[in-house]
PDB file of C-alpha atoms in Angstrom:
ATOM      1  CA  UNK Z   1     -15.043  -3.419  28.076  1.00 85.00           C
ATOM      2  CA  UNK Z   2     -14.140  -2.407  24.512  1.00 91.00           C
ATOM      3  CA  UNK Z   3     -16.860  -3.254  21.995  1.00 97.00           C
ATOM      4  CA  UNK Z   4     -15.855  -5.877  19.387  1.00 98.00           C
ATOM      5  CA  UNK Z   5     -17.148  -3.589  16.598  1.00 98.00           C
ATOM      6  CA  UNK Z   6     -14.550  -0.923  17.317  1.00 98.00           C
ATOM      7  CA  UNK Z   7     -11.834  -3.490  17.905  1.00 98.00           C
ATOM      8  CA  UNK Z   8     -12.535  -4.974  14.468  1.00 98.00           C
ATOM      9  CA  UNK Z   9     -12.365  -1.506  12.873  1.00 98.00           C
ATOM     10  CA  UNK Z  10      -8.961  -0.754  14.370  1.00 97.00           C
ATOM     11  CA  UNK Z  11      -6.993  -2.146  11.417  1.00 97.00           C
ATOM     12  CA  UNK Z  12      -9.304  -0.739   8.734  1.00 98.00           C
ATOM     13  CA  UNK Z  13      -7.709   1.854   6.490  1.00 98.00           C
ATOM     14  CA  UNK Z  14     -10.475   2.590   3.971  1.00 98.00           C
ATOM     15  CA  UNK Z  15     -14.163   2.305   4.881  1.00 98.00           C
ATOM     16  CA  UNK Z  16     -17.353   2.559   2.832  1.00 98.00           C
ATOM     17  CA  UNK Z  17     -20.424   3.646   4.790  1.00 98.00           C
ATOM     18  CA  UNK Z  18     -23.483   2.783   2.699  1.00 98.00           C
ATOM     19  CA  UNK Z  19     -27.122   3.608   3.394  1.00 98.00           C
ATOM     20  CA  UNK Z  20     -28.966   0.326   2.917  1.00 98.00           C
ATOM     21  CA  UNK Z  21     -32.603   1.374   2.838  1.00 93.00           C
ATOM     22  CA  UNK Z  22     -32.566   4.464   0.693  1.00 88.00           C
ATOM     23  CA  UNK Z  23     -33.593   8.028   1.343  1.00 92.00           C
ATOM     24  CA  UNK Z  24     -31.787   9.332   4.408  1.00 97.00           C
ATOM     25  CA  UNK Z  25     -30.229   6.039   5.574  1.00 98.00           C
ATOM     26  CA  UNK Z  26     -26.694   7.271   4.836  1.00 98.00           C
ATOM     27  CA  UNK Z  27     -27.269  10.087   7.340  1.00 98.00           C
ATOM     28  CA  UNK Z  28     -27.629   7.450  10.088  1.00 98.00           C
ATOM     29  CA  UNK Z  29     -24.009   6.496   9.401  1.00 98.00           C
ATOM     30  CA  UNK Z  30     -22.637  10.021   9.813  1.00 98.00           C
ATOM     31  CA  UNK Z  31     -21.605   9.696  13.487  1.00 98.00           C
ATOM     32  CA  UNK Z  32     -19.440   6.739  12.436  1.00 98.00           C
ATOM     33  CA  UNK Z  33     -18.138   8.738   9.460  1.00 98.00           C
ATOM     34  CA  UNK Z  34     -16.956  11.572  11.709  1.00 98.00           C
ATOM     35  CA  UNK Z  35     -15.419   9.201  14.265  1.00 98.00           C
ATOM     36  CA  UNK Z  36     -13.573   7.180  11.618  1.00 98.00           C
ATOM     37  CA  UNK Z  37     -12.288  10.387  10.030  1.00 98.00           C
ATOM     38  CA  UNK Z  38     -10.864  11.391  13.420  1.00 97.00           C
ATOM     39  CA  UNK Z  39      -9.030   8.067  13.502  1.00 97.00           C
ATOM     40  CA  UNK Z  40      -7.258   9.040  10.286  1.00 97.00           C
ATOM     41  CA  UNK Z  41      -9.077   6.552   8.065  1.00 98.00           C
ATOM     42  CA  UNK Z  42     -10.280   7.150   4.508  1.00 98.00           C
ATOM     43  CA  UNK Z  43     -14.088   7.105   4.568  1.00 98.00           C
ATOM     44  CA  UNK Z  44     -16.445   7.006   1.576  1.00 98.00           C
ATOM     45  CA  UNK Z  45     -20.225   7.422   1.434  1.00 98.00           C
ATOM     46  CA  UNK Z  46     -22.854   5.683  -0.684  1.00 98.00           C
ATOM     47  CA  UNK Z  47     -26.630   5.459  -0.529  1.00 98.00           C
ATOM     48  CA  UNK Z  48     -29.503   3.673  -2.237  1.00 98.00           C
ATOM     49  CA  UNK Z  49     -31.167   6.742  -3.726  1.00 98.00           C
ATOM     50  CA  UNK Z  50     -34.829   7.675  -4.136  1.00 97.00           C
ATOM     51  CA  UNK Z  51     -33.871  10.890  -5.943  1.00 97.00           C
ATOM     52  CA  UNK Z  52     -34.201  11.384  -9.695  1.00 96.00           C
ATOM     53  CA  UNK Z  53     -30.623  10.776 -10.798  1.00 97.00           C
ATOM     54  CA  UNK Z  54     -31.267  11.348 -14.493  1.00 95.00           C
ATOM     55  CA  UNK Z  55     -29.948  14.922 -14.320  1.00 96.00           C
ATOM     56  CA  UNK Z  56     -26.672  14.008 -12.605  1.00 97.00           C
ATOM     57  CA  UNK Z  57     -23.650  14.824 -14.763  1.00 96.00           C
ATOM     58  CA  UNK Z  58     -21.172  12.388 -13.205  1.00 97.00           C
ATOM     59  CA  UNK Z  59     -22.341   8.841 -13.986  1.00 98.00           C
ATOM     60  CA  UNK Z  60     -19.352   6.469 -13.824  1.00 97.00           C
ATOM     61  CA  UNK Z  61     -21.759   3.598 -14.548  1.00 97.00           C
ATOM     62  CA  UNK Z  62     -25.525   3.432 -15.184  1.00 96.00           C
ATOM     63  CA  UNK Z  63     -26.263   2.254 -11.625  1.00 98.00           C
ATOM     64  CA  UNK Z  64     -24.285   5.040  -9.871  1.00 98.00           C
ATOM     65  CA  UNK Z  65     -24.256   8.821  -9.800  1.00 98.00           C
ATOM     66  CA  UNK Z  66     -21.379  10.587  -8.067  1.00 98.00           C
ATOM     67  CA  UNK Z  67     -23.068  13.477  -6.255  1.00 98.00           C
ATOM     68  CA  UNK Z  68     -21.123  16.648  -5.457  1.00 97.00           C
ATOM     69  CA  UNK Z  69     -22.298  19.987  -3.987  1.00 97.00           C
ATOM     70  CA  UNK Z  70     -23.075  21.328  -7.477  1.00 96.00           C
ATOM     71  CA  UNK Z  71     -24.702  18.241  -9.003  1.00 97.00           C
ATOM     72  CA  UNK Z  72     -27.849  18.934 -11.023  1.00 97.00           C
ATOM     73  CA  UNK Z  73     -31.140  17.442  -9.880  1.00 95.00           C
ATOM     74  CA  UNK Z  74     -34.449  18.072  -8.212  1.00 92.00           C
ATOM     75  CA  UNK Z  75     -34.259  20.582  -5.360  1.00 89.00           C
ATOM     76  CA  UNK Z  76     -37.473  19.255  -3.793  1.00 93.00           C
ATOM     77  CA  UNK Z  77     -35.963  15.853  -2.942  1.00 96.00           C
ATOM     78  CA  UNK Z  78     -32.261  15.093  -3.110  1.00 97.00           C
ATOM     79  CA  UNK Z  79     -30.815  14.055   0.296  1.00 98.00           C
ATOM     80  CA  UNK Z  80     -27.457  13.084  -1.209  1.00 98.00           C
ATOM     81  CA  UNK Z  81     -27.036  16.558  -2.745  1.00 98.00           C
ATOM     82  CA  UNK Z  82     -27.752  18.360   0.508  1.00 98.00           C
ATOM     83  CA  UNK Z  83     -25.485  16.002   2.417  1.00 98.00           C
ATOM     84  CA  UNK Z  84     -22.700  16.735  -0.075  1.00 98.00           C
ATOM     85  CA  UNK Z  85     -23.282  20.477   0.361  1.00 98.00           C
ATOM     86  CA  UNK Z  86     -23.221  20.271   4.150  1.00 98.00           C
ATOM     87  CA  UNK Z  87     -20.074  18.135   4.197  1.00 98.00           C
ATOM     88  CA  UNK Z  88     -18.381  20.585   1.846  1.00 98.00           C
ATOM     89  CA  UNK Z  89     -19.309  23.497   4.127  1.00 97.00           C
ATOM     90  CA  UNK Z  90     -17.613  21.683   7.019  1.00 97.00           C
ATOM     91  CA  UNK Z  91     -14.418  20.924   5.091  1.00 96.00           C
ATOM     92  CA  UNK Z  92     -15.081  17.209   4.531  1.00 96.00           C
ATOM     93  CA  UNK Z  93     -14.778  15.204   1.325  1.00 87.00           C
ATOM     94  CA  UNK Z  94     -18.172  15.924  -0.129  1.00 85.00           C
ATOM     95  CA  UNK Z  95     -18.853  13.251  -2.745  1.00 95.00           C
ATOM     96  CA  UNK Z  96     -21.716  10.813  -2.135  1.00 98.00           C
ATOM     97  CA  UNK Z  97     -22.251   7.826  -4.433  1.00 98.00           C
ATOM     98  CA  UNK Z  98     -25.982   7.510  -5.149  1.00 98.00           C
ATOM     99  CA  UNK Z  99     -27.117   4.025  -6.198  1.00 98.00           C
ATOM    100  CA  UNK Z 100     -29.954   3.670  -8.689  1.00 97.00           C
ATOM    101  CA  UNK Z 101     -32.872   1.533  -7.383  1.00 97.00           C
ATOM    102  CA  UNK Z 102     -33.285  -1.866  -9.007  1.00 98.00           C
ATOM    103  CA  UNK Z 103     -33.144  -5.581  -8.457  1.00 98.00           C
ATOM    104  CA  UNK Z 104     -30.266  -7.411  -6.832  1.00 98.00           C
ATOM    105  CA  UNK Z 105     -28.192  -7.871  -9.986  1.00 98.00           C
ATOM    106  CA  UNK Z 106     -27.772  -4.169 -10.857  1.00 98.00           C
ATOM    107  CA  UNK Z 107     -27.200  -3.283  -7.189  1.00 98.00           C
ATOM    108  CA  UNK Z 108     -24.505  -5.962  -7.022  1.00 98.00           C
ATOM    109  CA  UNK Z 109     -22.886  -4.366 -10.075  1.00 98.00           C
ATOM    110  CA  UNK Z 110     -22.907  -1.001  -8.299  1.00 98.00           C
ATOM    111  CA  UNK Z 111     -21.245  -2.410  -5.180  1.00 98.00           C
ATOM    112  CA  UNK Z 112     -18.677  -4.281  -7.250  1.00 98.00           C
ATOM    113  CA  UNK Z 113     -17.794  -1.037  -9.021  1.00 98.00           C
ATOM    114  CA  UNK Z 114     -17.524   0.800  -5.693  1.00 98.00           C
ATOM    115  CA  UNK Z 115     -15.209  -1.903  -4.317  1.00 98.00           C
ATOM    116  CA  UNK Z 116     -12.947  -1.707  -7.367  1.00 98.00           C
ATOM    117  CA  UNK Z 117     -12.973   2.084  -7.655  1.00 98.00           C
ATOM    118  CA  UNK Z 118     -12.636   3.008  -3.972  1.00 98.00           C
ATOM    119  CA  UNK Z 119     -10.544   0.017  -2.889  1.00 98.00           C
ATOM    120  CA  UNK Z 120     -12.117  -0.049   0.576  1.00 98.00           C
ATOM    121  CA  UNK Z 121     -11.184  -2.834   2.978  1.00 98.00           C
ATOM    122  CA  UNK Z 122     -14.288  -2.421   5.157  1.00 98.00           C
ATOM    123  CA  UNK Z 123     -17.981  -1.828   4.464  1.00 99.00           C
ATOM    124  CA  UNK Z 124     -20.536  -0.661   7.019  1.00 99.00           C
ATOM    125  CA  UNK Z 125     -24.087  -1.104   5.738  1.00 98.00           C
ATOM    126  CA  UNK Z 126     -26.309   1.269   7.721  1.00 98.00           C
ATOM    127  CA  UNK Z 127     -30.038   0.854   8.269  1.00 98.00           C
ATOM    128  CA  UNK Z 128     -32.056   3.758   9.646  1.00 97.00           C
ATOM    129  CA  UNK Z 129     -34.399   1.480  11.561  1.00 95.00           C
ATOM    130  CA  UNK Z 130     -34.046  -2.252  12.155  1.00 96.00           C
ATOM    131  CA  UNK Z 131     -36.001  -4.059   9.434  1.00 96.00           C
ATOM    132  CA  UNK Z 132     -32.811  -5.195   7.696  1.00 98.00           C
ATOM    133  CA  UNK Z 133     -32.675  -7.942  10.356  1.00 98.00           C
ATOM    134  CA  UNK Z 134     -36.074  -9.371   9.407  1.00 98.00           C
ATOM    135  CA  UNK Z 135     -35.387 -12.882   8.108  1.00 97.00           C
ATOM    136  CA  UNK Z 136     -38.677 -13.492   6.273  1.00 97.00           C
ATOM    137  CA  UNK Z 137     -41.114 -15.194   8.661  1.00 97.00           C
ATOM    138  CA  UNK Z 138     -41.963 -12.193  10.820  1.00 97.00           C
ATOM    139  CA  UNK Z 139     -45.510 -10.849  11.037  1.00 94.00           C
ATOM    140  CA  UNK Z 140     -44.287  -7.775   9.142  1.00 96.00           C
ATOM    141  CA  UNK Z 141     -41.114  -7.173   7.128  1.00 96.00           C
ATOM    142  CA  UNK Z 142     -41.257  -3.375   7.075  1.00 94.00           C
ATOM    143  CA  UNK Z 143     -39.883  -2.041   3.767  1.00 94.00           C
ATOM    144  CA  UNK Z 144     -37.416  -4.813   2.908  1.00 96.00           C
ATOM    145  CA  UNK Z 145     -36.682  -4.296  -0.787  1.00 97.00           C
ATOM    146  CA  UNK Z 146     -33.882  -1.756  -0.497  1.00 97.00           C
ATOM    147  CA  UNK Z 147     -32.366  -3.172   2.682  1.00 98.00           C
ATOM    148  CA  UNK Z 148     -32.206  -6.755   1.478  1.00 98.00           C
ATOM    149  CA  UNK Z 149     -30.996  -5.922  -2.033  1.00 98.00           C
ATOM    150  CA  UNK Z 150     -28.204  -3.862  -0.443  1.00 98.00           C
ATOM    151  CA  UNK Z 151     -27.496  -6.702   1.988  1.00 98.00           C
ATOM    152  CA  UNK Z 152     -27.267  -9.225  -0.853  1.00 98.00           C
ATOM    153  CA  UNK Z 153     -24.965  -6.930  -2.835  1.00 98.00           C
ATOM    154  CA  UNK Z 154     -22.623  -6.290   0.091  1.00 98.00           C
ATOM    155  CA  UNK Z 155     -22.622  -9.993   0.985  1.00 98.00           C
ATOM    156  CA  UNK Z 156     -21.405 -10.773  -2.550  1.00 98.00           C
ATOM    157  CA  UNK Z 157     -18.249  -8.663  -2.143  1.00 98.00           C
ATOM    158  CA  UNK Z 158     -14.890 -10.473  -1.772  1.00 98.00           C
ATOM    159  CA  UNK Z 159     -14.379 -12.327   1.505  1.00 97.00           C
ATOM    160  CA  UNK Z 160     -11.293 -10.294   2.431  1.00 98.00           C
ATOM    161  CA  UNK Z 161     -13.448  -7.168   2.888  1.00 98.00           C
ATOM    162  CA  UNK Z 162     -14.646  -6.676   6.477  1.00 98.00           C
ATOM    163  CA  UNK Z 163     -18.448  -6.414   6.419  1.00 98.00           C
ATOM    164  CA  UNK Z 164     -20.796  -5.018   9.055  1.00 99.00           C
ATOM    165  CA  UNK Z 165     -24.488  -4.218   9.375  1.00 98.00           C
ATOM    166  CA  UNK Z 166     -25.287  -1.353  11.722  1.00 98.00           C
ATOM    167  CA  UNK Z 167     -28.829  -0.370  12.752  1.00 98.00           C
ATOM    168  CA  UNK Z 168     -29.864   2.924  14.341  1.00 98.00           C
ATOM    169  CA  UNK Z 169     -33.414   3.785  15.397  1.00 96.00           C
ATOM    170  CA  UNK Z 170     -34.969   0.872  17.281  1.00 96.00           C
ATOM    171  CA  UNK Z 171     -38.722   1.449  17.311  1.00 92.00           C
ATOM    172  CA  UNK Z 172     -39.113   3.717  14.285  1.00 91.00           C
ATOM    173  CA  UNK Z 173     -40.263   0.842  12.057  1.00 90.00           C
ATOM    174  CA  UNK Z 174     -43.458   0.268  14.060  1.00 86.00           C
ATOM    175  CA  UNK Z 175     -45.223   2.533  11.545  1.00 79.00           C
ATOM    176  CA  UNK Z 176     -44.301   0.026   8.814  1.00 83.00           C
ATOM    177  CA  UNK Z 177     -45.568  -2.978  10.763  1.00 88.00           C
ATOM    178  CA  UNK Z 178     -42.294  -4.266  12.221  1.00 93.00           C
ATOM    179  CA  UNK Z 179     -42.616  -6.208  15.458  1.00 94.00           C
ATOM    180  CA  UNK Z 180     -39.586  -5.226  17.506  1.00 94.00           C
ATOM    181  CA  UNK Z 181     -39.827  -8.359  19.610  1.00 96.00           C
ATOM    182  CA  UNK Z 182     -38.910 -10.137  16.370  1.00 97.00           C
ATOM    183  CA  UNK Z 183     -35.946  -7.811  15.869  1.00 97.00           C
ATOM    184  CA  UNK Z 184     -34.731  -8.624  19.379  1.00 97.00           C
ATOM    185  CA  UNK Z 185     -35.261 -12.342  18.806  1.00 97.00           C
ATOM    186  CA  UNK Z 186     -33.219 -12.167  15.592  1.00 98.00           C
ATOM    187  CA  UNK Z 187     -30.535 -10.114  17.334  1.00 98.00           C
ATOM    188  CA  UNK Z 188     -30.373 -12.736  20.089  1.00 98.00           C
ATOM    189  CA  UNK Z 189     -29.934 -15.483  17.487  1.00 98.00           C
ATOM    190  CA  UNK Z 190     -27.016 -13.554  15.987  1.00 98.00           C
ATOM    191  CA  UNK Z 191     -25.546 -13.076  19.467  1.00 98.00           C
ATOM    192  CA  UNK Z 192     -25.676 -16.829  19.963  1.00 98.00           C
ATOM    193  CA  UNK Z 193     -23.571 -17.181  16.800  1.00 98.00           C
ATOM    194  CA  UNK Z 194     -21.029 -14.607  17.951  1.00 98.00           C
ATOM    195  CA  UNK Z 195     -22.232 -12.216  15.223  1.00 98.00           C
ATOM    196  CA  UNK Z 196     -23.491  -9.353  17.427  1.00 98.00           C
ATOM    197  CA  UNK Z 197     -20.600  -6.922  17.846  1.00 98.00           C
ATOM    198  CA  UNK Z 198     -22.076  -4.470  20.324  1.00 98.00           C
ATOM    199  CA  UNK Z 199     -24.753  -1.921  21.150  1.00 98.00           C
ATOM    200  CA  UNK Z 200     -24.021   1.647  22.239  1.00 98.00           C
ATOM    201  CA  UNK Z 201     -25.765   4.993  22.567  1.00 98.00           C
ATOM    202  CA  UNK Z 202     -25.372   8.273  20.749  1.00 98.00           C
ATOM    203  CA  UNK Z 203     -25.353  11.101  23.304  1.00 98.00           C
ATOM    204  CA  UNK Z 204     -25.832  14.813  22.693  1.00 98.00           C
ATOM    205  CA  UNK Z 205     -22.495  15.433  24.416  1.00 98.00           C
ATOM    206  CA  UNK Z 206     -20.738  13.656  21.530  1.00 98.00           C
ATOM    207  CA  UNK Z 207     -19.451  15.942  18.795  1.00 98.00           C
ATOM    208  CA  UNK Z 208     -20.271  13.260  16.230  1.00 98.00           C
ATOM    209  CA  UNK Z 209     -23.929  13.256  17.339  1.00 98.00           C
ATOM    210  CA  UNK Z 210     -24.246  17.043  17.136  1.00 98.00           C
ATOM    211  CA  UNK Z 211     -22.712  17.086  13.636  1.00 98.00           C
ATOM    212  CA  UNK Z 212     -25.117  14.354  12.566  1.00 98.00           C
ATOM    213  CA  UNK Z 213     -28.042  16.427  13.831  1.00 98.00           C
ATOM    214  CA  UNK Z 214     -26.738  19.510  12.027  1.00 98.00           C
ATOM    215  CA  UNK Z 215     -26.490  17.624   8.724  1.00 98.00           C
ATOM    216  CA  UNK Z 216     -30.033  16.267   9.101  1.00 98.00           C
ATOM    217  CA  UNK Z 217     -31.404  19.707   9.928  1.00 97.00           C
ATOM    218  CA  UNK Z 218     -29.581  21.282   6.954  1.00 98.00           C
ATOM    219  CA  UNK Z 219     -31.258  18.813   4.583  1.00 97.00           C
ATOM    220  CA  UNK Z 220     -34.646  19.227   6.249  1.00 95.00           C
ATOM    221  CA  UNK Z 221     -34.531  23.003   5.863  1.00 95.00           C
ATOM    222  CA  UNK Z 222     -34.125  22.515   2.105  1.00 96.00           C
ATOM    223  CA  UNK Z 223     -36.724  19.747   1.814  1.00 94.00           C
ATOM    224  CA  UNK Z 224     -39.373  20.759   4.378  1.00 90.00           C
ATOM    225  CA  UNK Z 225     -42.076  18.607   2.773  1.00 89.00           C
ATOM    226  CA  UNK Z 226     -39.858  15.535   2.412  1.00 92.00           C
ATOM    227  CA  UNK Z 227     -38.053  15.452   5.745  1.00 91.00           C
ATOM    228  CA  UNK Z 228     -36.946  12.135   7.220  1.00 93.00           C
ATOM    229  CA  UNK Z 229     -39.282  10.794   9.902  1.00 90.00           C
ATOM    230  CA  UNK Z 230     -36.672   8.203  10.884  1.00 94.00           C
ATOM    231  CA  UNK Z 231     -33.782  10.621  11.350  1.00 96.00           C
ATOM    232  CA  UNK Z 232     -35.999  13.271  12.972  1.00 95.00           C
ATOM    233  CA  UNK Z 233     -37.035  10.687  15.547  1.00 94.00           C
ATOM    234  CA  UNK Z 234     -33.445   9.574  16.149  1.00 97.00           C
ATOM    235  CA  UNK Z 235     -32.187  13.143  16.552  1.00 97.00           C
ATOM    236  CA  UNK Z 236     -34.976  13.896  19.036  1.00 96.00           C
ATOM    237  CA  UNK Z 237     -34.034  10.767  20.985  1.00 97.00           C
ATOM    238  CA  UNK Z 238     -30.358  11.813  21.019  1.00 98.00           C
ATOM    239  CA  UNK Z 239     -31.434  15.215  22.379  1.00 97.00           C
ATOM    240  CA  UNK Z 240     -33.179  13.471  25.275  1.00 96.00           C
ATOM    241  CA  UNK Z 241     -36.765  14.076  24.201  1.00 96.00           C
ATOM    242  CA  UNK Z 242     -39.370  11.480  25.110  1.00 95.00           C
ATOM    243  CA  UNK Z 243     -42.838  10.368  24.126  1.00 92.00           C
ATOM    244  CA  UNK Z 244     -45.188  11.729  21.486  1.00 89.00           C
ATOM    245  CA  UNK Z 245     -42.792  14.366  20.139  1.00 88.00           C
ATOM    246  CA  UNK Z 246     -43.179  15.466  16.501  1.00 86.00           C
ATOM    247  CA  UNK Z 247     -40.442  17.206  14.538  1.00 78.00           C
ATOM    248  CA  UNK Z 248     -42.322  17.148  11.245  1.00 74.00           C
ATOM    249  CA  UNK Z 249     -45.849  17.772  10.016  1.00 73.00           C
ATOM    250  CA  UNK Z 250     -45.541  14.449   8.193  1.00 75.00           C
ATOM    251  CA  UNK Z 251     -46.246  12.593  11.454  1.00 72.00           C
ATOM    252  CA  UNK Z 252     -49.174  14.716  12.625  1.00 73.00           C
ATOM    253  CA  UNK Z 253     -52.153  12.550  13.490  1.00 73.00           C
ATOM    254  CA  UNK Z 254     -50.021   9.589  14.492  1.00 78.00           C
ATOM    255  CA  UNK Z 255     -48.650   8.724  17.915  1.00 84.00           C
ATOM    256  CA  UNK Z 256     -44.868   8.544  18.308  1.00 85.00           C
ATOM    257  CA  UNK Z 257     -42.841   7.015  21.122  1.00 90.00           C
ATOM    258  CA  UNK Z 258     -39.504   8.818  21.103  1.00 93.00           C
ATOM    259  CA  UNK Z 259     -37.219   7.162  23.656  1.00 95.00           C
ATOM    260  CA  UNK Z 260     -33.532   6.428  24.422  1.00 96.00           C
ATOM    261  CA  UNK Z 261     -33.586   3.069  22.579  1.00 96.00           C
ATOM    262  CA  UNK Z 262     -33.890   4.983  19.297  1.00 96.00           C
ATOM    263  CA  UNK Z 263     -30.460   6.546  19.809  1.00 98.00           C
ATOM    264  CA  UNK Z 264     -28.673   3.192  20.115  1.00 98.00           C
ATOM    265  CA  UNK Z 265     -26.475   1.637  17.443  1.00 98.00           C
ATOM    266  CA  UNK Z 266     -26.588  -2.149  16.979  1.00 98.00           C
ATOM    267  CA  UNK Z 267     -23.662  -3.716  15.085  1.00 98.00           C
ATOM    268  CA  UNK Z 268     -23.618  -7.177  13.499  1.00 98.00           C
ATOM    269  CA  UNK Z 269     -21.547  -9.342  11.179  1.00 98.00           C
ATOM    270  CA  UNK Z 270     -22.991  -8.667   7.725  1.00 98.00           C
ATOM    271  CA  UNK Z 271     -22.394 -12.142   6.323  1.00 98.00           C
ATOM    272  CA  UNK Z 272     -24.169 -13.680   9.314  1.00 98.00           C
ATOM    273  CA  UNK Z 273     -27.164 -11.364   8.812  1.00 98.00           C
ATOM    274  CA  UNK Z 274     -27.276 -12.379   5.145  1.00 98.00           C
ATOM    275  CA  UNK Z 275     -27.135 -16.085   5.999  1.00 98.00           C
ATOM    276  CA  UNK Z 276     -29.911 -15.581   8.556  1.00 98.00           C
ATOM    277  CA  UNK Z 277     -32.203 -14.233   5.826  1.00 98.00           C
ATOM    278  CA  UNK Z 278     -34.423 -17.044   4.511  1.00 98.00           C
ATOM    279  CA  UNK Z 279     -35.266 -15.680   1.064  1.00 98.00           C
ATOM    280  CA  UNK Z 280     -31.996 -14.145  -0.066  1.00 98.00           C
ATOM    281  CA  UNK Z 281     -31.453 -16.930  -2.585  1.00 97.00           C
ATOM    282  CA  UNK Z 282     -34.838 -16.210  -4.188  1.00 98.00           C
ATOM    283  CA  UNK Z 283     -34.035 -12.615  -5.096  1.00 98.00           C
ATOM    284  CA  UNK Z 284     -30.489 -13.031  -6.431  1.00 98.00           C
ATOM    285  CA  UNK Z 285     -31.541 -13.007 -10.100  1.00 98.00           C
ATOM    286  CA  UNK Z 286     -33.878  -9.991  -9.921  1.00 98.00           C
ATOM    287  CA  UNK Z 287     -33.174  -7.120 -12.309  1.00 98.00           C
ATOM    288  CA  UNK Z 288     -35.966  -4.655 -11.539  1.00 98.00           C
ATOM    289  CA  UNK Z 289     -37.427  -3.177  -8.384  1.00 97.00           C
ATOM    290  CA  UNK Z 290     -40.867  -4.533  -9.282  1.00 98.00           C
ATOM    291  CA  UNK Z 291     -39.480  -8.045  -9.660  1.00 98.00           C
ATOM    292  CA  UNK Z 292     -37.682  -7.721  -6.327  1.00 98.00           C
ATOM    293  CA  UNK Z 293     -40.889  -6.580  -4.609  1.00 98.00           C
ATOM    294  CA  UNK Z 294     -42.921  -9.415  -6.114  1.00 98.00           C
ATOM    295  CA  UNK Z 295     -40.512 -12.164  -5.061  1.00 98.00           C
ATOM    296  CA  UNK Z 296     -40.262 -10.914  -1.469  1.00 98.00           C
ATOM    297  CA  UNK Z 297     -44.047 -10.589  -1.155  1.00 98.00           C
ATOM    298  CA  UNK Z 298     -44.564 -14.022  -2.716  1.00 98.00           C
ATOM    299  CA  UNK Z 299     -42.165 -15.638  -0.240  1.00 98.00           C
ATOM    300  CA  UNK Z 300     -43.682 -13.846   2.760  1.00 98.00           C
ATOM    301  CA  UNK Z 301     -47.229 -14.851   1.762  1.00 97.00           C
ATOM    302  CA  UNK Z 302     -46.245 -18.537   1.739  1.00 97.00           C
ATOM    303  CA  UNK Z 303     -44.764 -18.589   5.238  1.00 97.00           C
ATOM    304  CA  UNK Z 304     -46.195 -19.604   8.590  1.00 96.00           C
ATOM    305  CA  UNK Z 305     -45.538 -16.261  10.253  1.00 97.00           C
ATOM    306  CA  UNK Z 306     -44.377 -15.663  13.770  1.00 96.00           C
ATOM    307  CA  UNK Z 307     -47.260 -13.922  15.570  1.00 95.00           C
ATOM    308  CA  UNK Z 308     -46.941 -10.336  16.728  1.00 94.00           C
ATOM    309  CA  UNK Z 309     -45.567 -10.092  20.274  1.00 92.00           C
ATOM    310  CA  UNK Z 310     -45.719  -6.956  22.382  1.00 89.00           C
ATOM    311  CA  UNK Z 311     -42.464  -6.252  24.206  1.00 83.00           C
ATOM    312  CA  UNK Z 312     -43.168  -6.629  27.947  1.00 65.00           C
ATOM    313  CA  UNK Z 313     -41.597  -3.349  29.092  1.00 54.00           C
TER     314      UNK Z 313
END
C-alpha cells in the first residue's frame, strides 16, 4: 500500500521544493520539506516571488534573489523573508531562492541556474491549489501565468532529474473560476497514463502539518493585511474545521467551503502534466509577464471550452 510518490523519492539525495504559483505556494511544500529532512536528504526551497526583490543584497543572477533571515526588503509583503526567519528560528537551513516574475525564458534561466548551483536530483513543483493541472480548454484557468511558466521551466530541466507536480488545496481555486470537475477529469486522464503517483491527507497529528501551520501563522502575524487565503484555508482544513470558516478579513463577504479535501496532497509526473498542457508550446518564447498573460488569454479565447460541471457530491 506504499504510494508510488514516496517510493520514487526513496533514492533521491538532493531535492528542490519550488512554489509554482507565487506568493505563499512554497509554504504548501513545507510538510514535504520537513519529512524529507527527516529522511536525511538535502532539501532546497525556491518560490516564484511577488515581493519587491530590488532591495535584496544577494542576487546571484538577475532572475533570482537568495533570501536569508536578514535580507532587505518590504516588511509589508515578503513571504520568503518570513519563511527564512521562521526556518532559522527552528534550526533549519533558512535560505529561500526567490524567482523574479517574467515570461518563460527568464524563468527557465532561473531554474537552469538552480539546477547547476544546487545540483539537485529531484524537483517537486508545488501548487497551492490545483489550477496547474488546467490544460487550456477548461471553462476557467484560474491564475495560470505563474504555474504554467514554472511548469515549462521545470519541464525543460535535464531528463535525469526526477520531476513531480504536487497540488495541495483542492477547492480553494473556486474563487478564481476553476471548475474542480475539470481538475478531477484531468487527474483521471493522468491516472490513465500512469502519471498519478498518489493522494494522501495531511492530519493535525502529523508533526510536519503542525510545523507547516506554525510557519504560515508566523508569516501572517507579520503581514496581517496580506495573509494567504489559500494556506489559511488549508491549515483550517488540516485542523478539522468545516464549512464557512474565515481565518482572514480578506475573505469576509464571501462564502467558503473548508473541508477535508483541501488537506489532501495530489502528486503527478511533472513531464506528463506538461505534455497534457495544450498551449505550453505557445508561451515558450515569452520574455515578460505581460506577454505571457496575453498569449495564454489569446489561446483560451480561441478554444471551444468544456462547460462548467458541478461535482455531484
